[in-house]
Each structure stands twice: as C-alpha cells, then as structure tokens.
CSV table of C-alpha atoms and ligand atoms in Angstrom, one decimal:
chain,number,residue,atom,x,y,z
A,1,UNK,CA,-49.3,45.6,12.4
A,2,UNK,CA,-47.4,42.8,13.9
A,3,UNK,CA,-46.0,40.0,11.9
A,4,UNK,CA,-47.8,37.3,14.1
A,5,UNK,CA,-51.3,39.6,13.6
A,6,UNK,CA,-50.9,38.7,9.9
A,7,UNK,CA,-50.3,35.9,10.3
A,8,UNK,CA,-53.1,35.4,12.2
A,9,UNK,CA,-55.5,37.4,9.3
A,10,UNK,CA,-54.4,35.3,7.0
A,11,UNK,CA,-56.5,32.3,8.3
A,12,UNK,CA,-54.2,29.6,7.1
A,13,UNK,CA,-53.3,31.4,3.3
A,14,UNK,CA,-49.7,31.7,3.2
A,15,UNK,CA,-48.0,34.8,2.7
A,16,UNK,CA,-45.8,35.9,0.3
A,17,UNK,CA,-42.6,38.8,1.9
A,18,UNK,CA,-39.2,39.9,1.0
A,19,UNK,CA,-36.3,41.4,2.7
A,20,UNK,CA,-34.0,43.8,0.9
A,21,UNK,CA,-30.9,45.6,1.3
A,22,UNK,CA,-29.9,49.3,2.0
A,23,UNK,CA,-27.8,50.8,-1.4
A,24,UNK,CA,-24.7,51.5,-0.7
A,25,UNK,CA,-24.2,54.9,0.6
A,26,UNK,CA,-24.2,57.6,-2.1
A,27,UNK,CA,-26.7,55.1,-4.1
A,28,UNK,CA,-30.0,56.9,-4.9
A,29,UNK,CA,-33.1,54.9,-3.0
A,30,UNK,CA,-35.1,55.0,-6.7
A,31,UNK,CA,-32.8,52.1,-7.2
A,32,UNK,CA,-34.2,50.2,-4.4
A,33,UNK,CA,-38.1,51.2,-5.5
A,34,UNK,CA,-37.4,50.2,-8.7
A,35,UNK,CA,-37.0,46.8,-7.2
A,36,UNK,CA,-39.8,46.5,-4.8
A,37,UNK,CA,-42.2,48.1,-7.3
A,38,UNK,CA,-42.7,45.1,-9.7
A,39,UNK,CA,-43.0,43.0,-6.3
A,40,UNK,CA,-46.0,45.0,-5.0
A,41,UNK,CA,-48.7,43.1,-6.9
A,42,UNK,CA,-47.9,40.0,-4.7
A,43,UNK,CA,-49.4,42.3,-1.6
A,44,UNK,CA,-46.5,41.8,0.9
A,45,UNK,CA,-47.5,42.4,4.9
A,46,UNK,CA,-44.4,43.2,5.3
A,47,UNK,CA,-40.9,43.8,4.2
A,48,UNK,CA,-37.7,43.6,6.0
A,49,UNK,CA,-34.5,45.2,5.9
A,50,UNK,CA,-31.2,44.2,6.4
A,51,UNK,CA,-28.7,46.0,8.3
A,52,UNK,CA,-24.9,45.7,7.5
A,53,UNK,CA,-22.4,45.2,9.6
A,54,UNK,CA,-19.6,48.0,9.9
A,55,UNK,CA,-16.4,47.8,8.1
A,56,UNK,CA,-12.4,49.0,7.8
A,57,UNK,CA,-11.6,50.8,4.8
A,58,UNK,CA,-8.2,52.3,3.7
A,59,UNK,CA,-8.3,55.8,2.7
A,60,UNK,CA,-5.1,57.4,0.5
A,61,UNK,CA,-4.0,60.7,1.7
A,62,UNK,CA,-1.3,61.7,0.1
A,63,UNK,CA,0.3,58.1,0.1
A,64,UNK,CA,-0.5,57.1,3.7
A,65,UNK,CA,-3.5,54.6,3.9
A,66,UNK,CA,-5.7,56.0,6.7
A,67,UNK,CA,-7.9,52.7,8.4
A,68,UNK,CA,-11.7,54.2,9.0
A,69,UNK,CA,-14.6,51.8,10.5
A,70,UNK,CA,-17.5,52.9,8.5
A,71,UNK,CA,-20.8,51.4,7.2
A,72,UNK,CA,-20.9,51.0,3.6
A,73,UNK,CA,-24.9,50.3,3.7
A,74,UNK,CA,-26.5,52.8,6.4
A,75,UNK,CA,-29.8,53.8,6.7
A,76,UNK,CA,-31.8,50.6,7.6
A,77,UNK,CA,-34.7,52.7,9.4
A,78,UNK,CA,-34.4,55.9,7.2
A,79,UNK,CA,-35.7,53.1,4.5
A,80,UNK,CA,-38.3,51.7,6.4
A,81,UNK,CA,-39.7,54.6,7.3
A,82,UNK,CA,-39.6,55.3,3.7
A,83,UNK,CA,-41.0,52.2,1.9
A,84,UNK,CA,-43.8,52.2,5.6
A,85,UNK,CA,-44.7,55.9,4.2
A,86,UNK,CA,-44.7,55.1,0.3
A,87,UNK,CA,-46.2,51.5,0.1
A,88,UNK,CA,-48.4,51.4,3.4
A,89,UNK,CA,-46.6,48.5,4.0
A,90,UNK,CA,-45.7,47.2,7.3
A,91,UNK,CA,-41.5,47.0,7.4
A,92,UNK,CA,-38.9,45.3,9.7
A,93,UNK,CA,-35.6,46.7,10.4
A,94,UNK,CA,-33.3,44.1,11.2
A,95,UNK,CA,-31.3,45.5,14.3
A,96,UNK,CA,-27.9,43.9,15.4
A,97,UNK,CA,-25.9,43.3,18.8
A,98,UNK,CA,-22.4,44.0,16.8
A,99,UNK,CA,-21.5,47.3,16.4
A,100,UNK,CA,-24.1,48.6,18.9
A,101,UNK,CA,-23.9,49.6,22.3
A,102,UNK,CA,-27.1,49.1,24.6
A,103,UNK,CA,-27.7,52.6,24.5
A,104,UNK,CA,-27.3,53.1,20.8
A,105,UNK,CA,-29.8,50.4,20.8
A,106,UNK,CA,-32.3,52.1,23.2
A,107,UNK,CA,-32.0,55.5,20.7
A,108,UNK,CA,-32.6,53.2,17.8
A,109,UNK,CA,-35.5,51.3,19.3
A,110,UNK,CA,-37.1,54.8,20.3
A,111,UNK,CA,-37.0,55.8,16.8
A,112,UNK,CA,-38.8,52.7,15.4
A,113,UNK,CA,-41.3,53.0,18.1
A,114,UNK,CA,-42.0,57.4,17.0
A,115,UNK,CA,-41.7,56.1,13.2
A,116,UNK,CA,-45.0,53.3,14.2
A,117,UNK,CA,-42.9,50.6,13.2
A,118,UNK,CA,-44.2,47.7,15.0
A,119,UNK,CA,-41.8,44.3,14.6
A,120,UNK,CA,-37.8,44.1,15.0
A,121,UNK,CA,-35.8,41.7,14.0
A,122,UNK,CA,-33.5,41.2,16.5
A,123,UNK,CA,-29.7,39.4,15.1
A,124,UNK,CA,-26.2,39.0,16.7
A,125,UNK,CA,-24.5,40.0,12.8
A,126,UNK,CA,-22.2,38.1,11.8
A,127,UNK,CA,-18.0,38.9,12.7
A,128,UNK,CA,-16.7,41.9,10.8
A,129,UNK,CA,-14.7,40.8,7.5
A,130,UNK,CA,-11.5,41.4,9.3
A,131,UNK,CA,-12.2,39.4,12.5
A,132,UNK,CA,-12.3,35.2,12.5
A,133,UNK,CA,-14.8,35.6,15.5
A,134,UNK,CA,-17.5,37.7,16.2
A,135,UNK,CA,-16.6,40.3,19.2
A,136,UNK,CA,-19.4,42.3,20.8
A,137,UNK,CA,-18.8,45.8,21.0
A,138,UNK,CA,-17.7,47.3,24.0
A,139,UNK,CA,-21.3,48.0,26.0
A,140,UNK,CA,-23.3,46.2,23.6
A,141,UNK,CA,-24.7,42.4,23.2
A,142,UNK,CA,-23.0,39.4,23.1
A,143,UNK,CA,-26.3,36.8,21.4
A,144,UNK,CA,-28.9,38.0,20.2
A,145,UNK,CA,-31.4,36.8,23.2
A,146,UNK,CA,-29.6,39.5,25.3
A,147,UNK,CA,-30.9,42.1,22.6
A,148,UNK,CA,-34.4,40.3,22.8
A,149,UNK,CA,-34.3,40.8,26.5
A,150,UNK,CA,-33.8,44.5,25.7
A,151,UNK,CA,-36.6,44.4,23.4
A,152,UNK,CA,-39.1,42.7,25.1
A,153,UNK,CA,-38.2,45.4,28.8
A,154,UNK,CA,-38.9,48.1,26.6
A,155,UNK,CA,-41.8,46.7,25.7
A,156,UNK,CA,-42.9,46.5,29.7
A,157,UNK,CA,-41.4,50.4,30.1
A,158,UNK,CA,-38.1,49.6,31.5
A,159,UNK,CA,-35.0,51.2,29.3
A,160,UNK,CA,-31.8,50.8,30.7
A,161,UNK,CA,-31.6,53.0,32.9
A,162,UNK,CA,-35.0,53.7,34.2
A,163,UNK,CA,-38.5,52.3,34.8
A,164,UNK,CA,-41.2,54.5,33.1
A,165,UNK,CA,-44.8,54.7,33.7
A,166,UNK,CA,-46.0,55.5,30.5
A,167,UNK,CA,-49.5,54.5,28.5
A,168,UNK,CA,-47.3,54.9,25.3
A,169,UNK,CA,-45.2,52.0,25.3
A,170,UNK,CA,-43.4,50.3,22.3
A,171,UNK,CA,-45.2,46.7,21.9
A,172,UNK,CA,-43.0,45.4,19.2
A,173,UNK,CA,-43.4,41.8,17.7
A,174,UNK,CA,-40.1,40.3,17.9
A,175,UNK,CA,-38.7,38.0,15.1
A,176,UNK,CA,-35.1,35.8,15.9
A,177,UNK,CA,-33.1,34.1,13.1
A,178,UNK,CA,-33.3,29.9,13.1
A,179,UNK,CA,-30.7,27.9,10.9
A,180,UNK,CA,-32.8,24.2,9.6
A,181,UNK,CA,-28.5,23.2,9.1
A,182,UNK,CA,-28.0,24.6,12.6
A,183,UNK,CA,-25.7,28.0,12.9
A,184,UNK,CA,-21.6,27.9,11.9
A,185,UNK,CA,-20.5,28.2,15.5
A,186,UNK,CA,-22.6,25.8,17.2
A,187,UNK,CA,-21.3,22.3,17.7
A,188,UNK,CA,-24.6,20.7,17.1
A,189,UNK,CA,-28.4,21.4,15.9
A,190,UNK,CA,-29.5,20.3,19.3
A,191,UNK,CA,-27.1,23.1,21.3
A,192,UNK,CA,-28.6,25.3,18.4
A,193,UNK,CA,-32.1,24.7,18.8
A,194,UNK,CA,-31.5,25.1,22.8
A,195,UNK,CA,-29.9,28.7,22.1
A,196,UNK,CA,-32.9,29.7,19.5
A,197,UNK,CA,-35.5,28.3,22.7
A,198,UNK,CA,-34.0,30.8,24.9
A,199,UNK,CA,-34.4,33.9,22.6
A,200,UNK,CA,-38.2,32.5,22.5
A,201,UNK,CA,-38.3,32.4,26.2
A,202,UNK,CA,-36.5,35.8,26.3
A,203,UNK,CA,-40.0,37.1,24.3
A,204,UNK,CA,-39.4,36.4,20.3
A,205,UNK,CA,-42.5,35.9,18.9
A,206,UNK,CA,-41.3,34.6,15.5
A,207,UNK,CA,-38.7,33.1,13.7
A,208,UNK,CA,-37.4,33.8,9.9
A,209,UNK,CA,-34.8,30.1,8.6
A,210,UNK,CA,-31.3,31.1,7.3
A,211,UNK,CA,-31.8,30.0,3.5
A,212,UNK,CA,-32.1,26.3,2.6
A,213,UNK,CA,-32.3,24.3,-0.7
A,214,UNK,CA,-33.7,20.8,0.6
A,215,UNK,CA,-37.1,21.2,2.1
A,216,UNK,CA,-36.4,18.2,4.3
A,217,UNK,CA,-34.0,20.4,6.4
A,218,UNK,CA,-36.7,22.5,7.2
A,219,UNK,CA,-39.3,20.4,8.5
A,220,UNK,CA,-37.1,18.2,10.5
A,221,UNK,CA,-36.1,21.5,12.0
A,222,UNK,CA,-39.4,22.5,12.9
A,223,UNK,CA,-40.1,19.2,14.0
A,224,UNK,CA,-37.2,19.3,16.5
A,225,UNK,CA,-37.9,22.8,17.3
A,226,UNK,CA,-41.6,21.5,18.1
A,227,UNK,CA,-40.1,18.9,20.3
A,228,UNK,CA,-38.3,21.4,22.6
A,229,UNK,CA,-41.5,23.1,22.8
A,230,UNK,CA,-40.4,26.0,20.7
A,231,UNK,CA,-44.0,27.2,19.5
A,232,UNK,CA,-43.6,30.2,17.5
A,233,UNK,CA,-44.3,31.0,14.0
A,234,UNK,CA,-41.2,29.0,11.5
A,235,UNK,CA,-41.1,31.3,8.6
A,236,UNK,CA,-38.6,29.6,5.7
A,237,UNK,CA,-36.4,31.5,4.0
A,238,UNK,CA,-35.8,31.1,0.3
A,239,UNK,CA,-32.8,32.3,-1.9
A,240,UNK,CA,-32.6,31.4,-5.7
A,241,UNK,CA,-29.4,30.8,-6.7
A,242,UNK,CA,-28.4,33.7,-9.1
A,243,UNK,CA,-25.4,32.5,-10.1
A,244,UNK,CA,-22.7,29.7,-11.1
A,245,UNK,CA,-20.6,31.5,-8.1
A,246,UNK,CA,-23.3,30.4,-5.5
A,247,UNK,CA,-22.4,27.1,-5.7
A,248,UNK,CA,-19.5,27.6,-3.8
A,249,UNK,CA,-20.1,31.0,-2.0
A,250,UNK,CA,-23.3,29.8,0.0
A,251,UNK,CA,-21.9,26.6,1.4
A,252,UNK,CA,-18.9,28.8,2.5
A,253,UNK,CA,-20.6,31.8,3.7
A,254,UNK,CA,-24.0,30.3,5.3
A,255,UNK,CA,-22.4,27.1,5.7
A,256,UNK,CA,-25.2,25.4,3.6
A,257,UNK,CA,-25.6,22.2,1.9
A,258,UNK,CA,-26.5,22.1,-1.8
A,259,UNK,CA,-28.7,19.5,-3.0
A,260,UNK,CA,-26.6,17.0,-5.6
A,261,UNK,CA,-29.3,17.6,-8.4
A,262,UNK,CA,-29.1,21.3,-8.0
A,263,UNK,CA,-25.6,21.5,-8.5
A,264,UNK,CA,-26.0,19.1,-11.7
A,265,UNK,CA,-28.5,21.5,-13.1
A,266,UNK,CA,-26.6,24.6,-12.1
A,267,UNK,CA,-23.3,23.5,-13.1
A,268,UNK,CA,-24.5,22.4,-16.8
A,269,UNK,CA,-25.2,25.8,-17.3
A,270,UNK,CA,-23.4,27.8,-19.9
A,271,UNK,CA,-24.3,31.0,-19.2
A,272,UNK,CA,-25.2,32.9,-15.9
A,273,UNK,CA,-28.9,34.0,-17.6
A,274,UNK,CA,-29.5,29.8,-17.3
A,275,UNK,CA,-28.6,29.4,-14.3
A,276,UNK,CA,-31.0,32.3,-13.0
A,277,UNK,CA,-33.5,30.2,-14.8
A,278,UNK,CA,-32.3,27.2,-12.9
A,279,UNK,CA,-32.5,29.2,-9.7
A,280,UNK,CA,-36.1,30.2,-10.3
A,281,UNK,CA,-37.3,26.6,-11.0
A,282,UNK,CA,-35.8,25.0,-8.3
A,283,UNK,CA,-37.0,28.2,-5.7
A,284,UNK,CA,-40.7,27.8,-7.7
A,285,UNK,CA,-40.4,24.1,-6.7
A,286,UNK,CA,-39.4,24.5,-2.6
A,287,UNK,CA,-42.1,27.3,-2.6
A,288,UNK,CA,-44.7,25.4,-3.5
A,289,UNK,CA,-43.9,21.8,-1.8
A,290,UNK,CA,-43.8,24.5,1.1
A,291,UNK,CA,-46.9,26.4,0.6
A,292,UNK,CA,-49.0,22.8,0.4
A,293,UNK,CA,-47.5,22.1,3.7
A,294,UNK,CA,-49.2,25.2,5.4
A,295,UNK,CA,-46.5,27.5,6.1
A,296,UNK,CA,-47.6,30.9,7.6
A,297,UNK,CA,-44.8,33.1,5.0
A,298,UNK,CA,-42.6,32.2,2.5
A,299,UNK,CA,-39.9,34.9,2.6
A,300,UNK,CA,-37.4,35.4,-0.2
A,301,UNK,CA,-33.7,37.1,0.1
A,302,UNK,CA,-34.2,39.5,-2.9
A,303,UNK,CA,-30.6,40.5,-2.8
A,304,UNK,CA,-31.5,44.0,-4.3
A,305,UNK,CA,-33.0,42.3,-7.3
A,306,UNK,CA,-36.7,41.7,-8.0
A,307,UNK,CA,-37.0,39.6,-11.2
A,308,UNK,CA,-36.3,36.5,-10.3
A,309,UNK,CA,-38.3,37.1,-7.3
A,310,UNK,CA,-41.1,38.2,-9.5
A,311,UNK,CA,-41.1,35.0,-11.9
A,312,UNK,CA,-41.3,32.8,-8.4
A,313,UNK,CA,-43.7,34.7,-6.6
A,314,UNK,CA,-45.9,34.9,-10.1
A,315,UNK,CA,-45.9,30.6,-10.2
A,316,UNK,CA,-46.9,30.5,-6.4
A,317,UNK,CA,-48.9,32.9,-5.6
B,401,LIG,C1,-33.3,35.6,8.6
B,401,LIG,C2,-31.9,36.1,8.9
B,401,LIG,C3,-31.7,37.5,8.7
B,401,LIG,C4,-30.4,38.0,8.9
B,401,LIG,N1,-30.1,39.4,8.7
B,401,LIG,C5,-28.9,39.9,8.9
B,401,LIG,C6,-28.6,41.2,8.8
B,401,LIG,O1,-29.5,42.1,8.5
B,401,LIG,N2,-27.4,41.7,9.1
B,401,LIG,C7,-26.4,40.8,9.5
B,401,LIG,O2,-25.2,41.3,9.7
B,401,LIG,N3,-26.6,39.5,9.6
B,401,LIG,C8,-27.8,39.0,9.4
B,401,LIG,N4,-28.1,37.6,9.5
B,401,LIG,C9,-26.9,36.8,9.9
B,401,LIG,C10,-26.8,36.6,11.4
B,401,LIG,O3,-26.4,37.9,12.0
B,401,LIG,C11,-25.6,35.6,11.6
B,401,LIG,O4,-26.0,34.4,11.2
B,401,LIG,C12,-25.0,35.6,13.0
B,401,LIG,O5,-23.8,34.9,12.9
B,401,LIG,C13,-25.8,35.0,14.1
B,401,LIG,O6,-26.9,35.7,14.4
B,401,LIG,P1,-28.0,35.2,15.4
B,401,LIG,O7,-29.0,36.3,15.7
B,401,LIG,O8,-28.6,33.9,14.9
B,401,LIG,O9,-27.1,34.9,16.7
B,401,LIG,P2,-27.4,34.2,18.1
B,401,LIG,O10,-28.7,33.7,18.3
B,401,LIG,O11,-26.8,35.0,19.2
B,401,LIG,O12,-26.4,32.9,17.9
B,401,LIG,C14,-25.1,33.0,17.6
B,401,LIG,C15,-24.3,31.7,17.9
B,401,LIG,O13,-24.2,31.7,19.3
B,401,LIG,C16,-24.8,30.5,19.9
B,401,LIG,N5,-25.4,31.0,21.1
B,401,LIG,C17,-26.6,31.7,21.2
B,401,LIG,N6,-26.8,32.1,22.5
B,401,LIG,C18,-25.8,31.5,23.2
B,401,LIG,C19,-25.5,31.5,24.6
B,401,LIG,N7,-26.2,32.2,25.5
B,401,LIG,N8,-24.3,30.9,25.0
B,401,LIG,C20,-23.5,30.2,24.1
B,401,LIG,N9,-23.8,30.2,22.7
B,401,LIG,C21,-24.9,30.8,22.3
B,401,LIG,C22,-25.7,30.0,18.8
B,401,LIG,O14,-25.9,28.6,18.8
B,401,LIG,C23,-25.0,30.5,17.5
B,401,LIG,O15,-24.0,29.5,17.2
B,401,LIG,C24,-29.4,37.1,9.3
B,401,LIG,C25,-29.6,35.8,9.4
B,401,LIG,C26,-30.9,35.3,9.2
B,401,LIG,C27,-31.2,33.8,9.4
C-alpha cells in the first residue's frame, strides 16, 4: 500500500515508522530482525531502507594496495523483499542517482515493481567519502527530481527506451528528502525549497525531513513549504542522539543545528548509557509536541538499533 493511502487510513492518528540500514556485507540479516522485532508492537505501515553509497577500498596483495569501488552495505531490495515477506509490512527502498546509471535504475525499479513493493524513495546520495562534491555517474542522475521524472514515466509505461502498452504498470508512491535547515549545498532555504517544489511537480507524492532537534525548524519549513504551494505529506524525521560523539558529528555531517539546552544536557553526561537516556527524552519530547500538532508519521533513524527507539515509541504511542 502506498505511503500516502496510509496516511489517508489513518484518519488524522499519526503513525509511528522507521528506516534501517543494510548489515554490512558478510553480516547475517538475524542481526537486523533482531532489531525490528522489538519495534513490531508499534504496528509500522511501513519501513524504509537505506541504501549506501559505493566506496574505494585498498586491498593488500602481496604488498601492492589494489583500489576496488565496492558497496560495503548491498542488498537494499533483497531486505525489503525480506522484512515485506516476514512482517507483511509494507517497505521503501531508498534508491539513489549516485552510482546508478538510468538503466541500472530501470532494472532496479522492475524488480521492486515484480517484488509488489509499492513506494520509492527517490535520493541524489550524498558525494562518495573520497570526493568534496557529489559527481553523477556517467549515464545516471544528476538531482534527484531527474530520478523522480524517471519514476513517475514508468509509472505512465514509458522506460527509457520505449513506450509500453501495458495494464501492468508500476504505480509507485514517490517520497523526496526535505531539509527544515535547508540542504549543505544550497545557498539558501528559499533556493532549497524551490529545488524540493520541483521534485513535487516532477510527481513526489511525499516528503520524509533530514533529522532536526528544534521543532521550530520544522514547522517554519512546512510553513514555507506551504507558501510555495508545496502540498504533499511533511513527514519529520527524528534521531536520538546516541552518543557524546553526536554532538559534533551531526552538525558536521547533516549540517544541523543543536539546541543549546541539548548540548548542556548531553555534555554533562558522564557516561555514553546517560546520554542515550538524554537522547530518548529529548526525542520523547519533539515526538510528542509533534504528534499534538497532527503530523501524518513520525519517522525515526533507528541506525541499526532498536532500544532507544523502543523506549520513545513506548512514551508516544
Ligand atoms: C529522509 C532522508 C533519507 C536519506 N536516505 C539516504 C540513503 O539511503 N542513502 C544516501 O546515500 N543518502 C541518503 N540521504 C541523504 C541524501 O542523499 C543527501 O542529503 C544528498 O546530499 C541530497 O539528496 P537529495 O535527494 O535531497 O538531492 P537533491 O534534491 O537532488 O538536492 C541536492 C542539492 O542540489 C540542489 N538542487 C536540486 N535540484 C537542483 C537543480 N535542478 N539545479 C540546481 N540545484 C539543484 C538542492 O537544493 C540541494 O542542495 C537521505 C536524506 C534524507 C533527508
């Protein structure tokens, strides 16, 4: 079922989903159930997956470093098909521009449609570790509203190559990423917001927030994104801070800011088990100021761990 059909089922409750990571490869996938299992009880629609971006690594053979691109984390669609097939839960592989070509994209799209998976999540990915920009791959998508453009012709039977008459077209539901402290590379919110319109008018039917900490940042972004007649669904992200580290990782990662009393409580912290705690409270907090304001989803970045998702999802739901 599509996101926005849920959404529209719900009648006004407010949903409670996660999104989770692929193991690294070799991992066994129990791992990963044995995360999502305790998170069942909160009856998720759906459950997204991340895809990873692709990455050099140095191989020693015999003393001379070999450089090989590989993908540490593959297997974004193998995994929803299995947590779709295990859980009966609806699951959203998150399918990038970098590292794609068009075609590569078609092939992956076809599966998803065979495997009954009915929303994407359509991203750009971020640059590779080793490059300071992001660089499309050679055939593939520069922004992600190309990739919704792809999307959304499948949808109406046209691949890339060729118009098909067919009563089995995909009809996916198409989800785009939003940032309430507008994205790295854009020189304003406004230029932001204007970027995120045109993967709406491309066909997205929803959009999921980069993480935030200060509720404010979110509803002024919906409001602005209201104002330029952006209509869509506005799902908010929400990441507890796990550890003293995040303080200054996620400002210099997600470019972020961190609210001043949240970094008080975090850094008075002696131990990494407190500031979990801290983490929770101030995620139980933005959950439920959100939830009161009518939010259609509140989605949280599980990071391949489930009990501090748990303990929030257990005070809000
Ligand atoms: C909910 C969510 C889930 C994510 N999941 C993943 C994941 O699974 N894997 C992963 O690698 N990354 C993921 N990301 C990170 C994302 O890939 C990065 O933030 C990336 O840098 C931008 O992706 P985007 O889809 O927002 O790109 P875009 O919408 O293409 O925007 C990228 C930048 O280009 C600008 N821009 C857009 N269109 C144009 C245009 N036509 N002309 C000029 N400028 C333009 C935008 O303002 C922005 O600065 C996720 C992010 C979010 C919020």
């Amino acid at each position: 079922m599509k996101v926005t059909d849920h959404i529209i089922k719900a009648k006004g409750e407010t949903l409670f989903s996660f999104e989770i990571i692929p193991p690294v490869k070799g991992r066994n996938i129990n791992e990963l159930y044995n995360n999502i299992d305790p998170l069942m009880e909160f009856k998720p629609p759906f459950i997204d997956v991340t895809t990873s971006r692709e990455e050099y690594v140095y191989i020693d053979r015999n003393g001379l470093l070999d450089k090989k691109l590989t993908r540490m984390r593959p297997g974004t669609v193998g995994i929803c098909a299995s947590i779709k097939h295990k859980y009966d839960v609806d699951t959203i592989p998150h399918v990038l521009c970098g590292g794609f070509t068009k075609e590569e994209t078609e092939y992956l799209l076809v599966d998803c449609h065979y495997l009954g998976i009915d929303n994407i999540m359509a991203l750009r990915g971020d640059a590779m570790k080793e490059e300071k920009y992001f660089e499309p791959s050679k055939g593939g998508h520069i922004y992600a509203s190309d990739l919704v453009k792809q999307i959304h012709h499948l949808n109406t039977g046209q691949y890339l190559h060729e118009v098909i008459e067919t009563d089995n077209c995909a009809d996916f539901c198409i989800g785009v990423a939003g940032y309430p402290e507008k994205h790295m590379e854009a020189p304003s919110l406004k230029t932001d917001l204007k970027w995120l319109k045109k993967k709406v008018d491309e066909g997205a039917h929803y959009v999921v927030t980069q993480m935030f900490f200060d509720n404010n940042k979110y509803f002024e972004f919906v409001e602005a994104a209201r104002a330029m007649d952006i209509n869509v669904p506005i799902i908010p992200g929400i990441k507890p801070i796990a550890v003293k580290r995040h303080l200054h990782l996620l400002p210099q990662v997600f470019r972020i800011d961190l609210p001043q009393d949240l970094i008080d409580s975090v850094d008075s912290c002696k131990s990494n088990k407190e500031v979990r705690q801290v983490g929770i409270e101030w995620a139980i907090e933005q959950s439920k100021e959100l939830k009161e304001a009518g939010v259609p989803v509140l989605h949280y970045y599980s990071m391949g761990k489930s009990d501090n998702i748990k303990a929030i999802a257990e005070a809000v739901f």
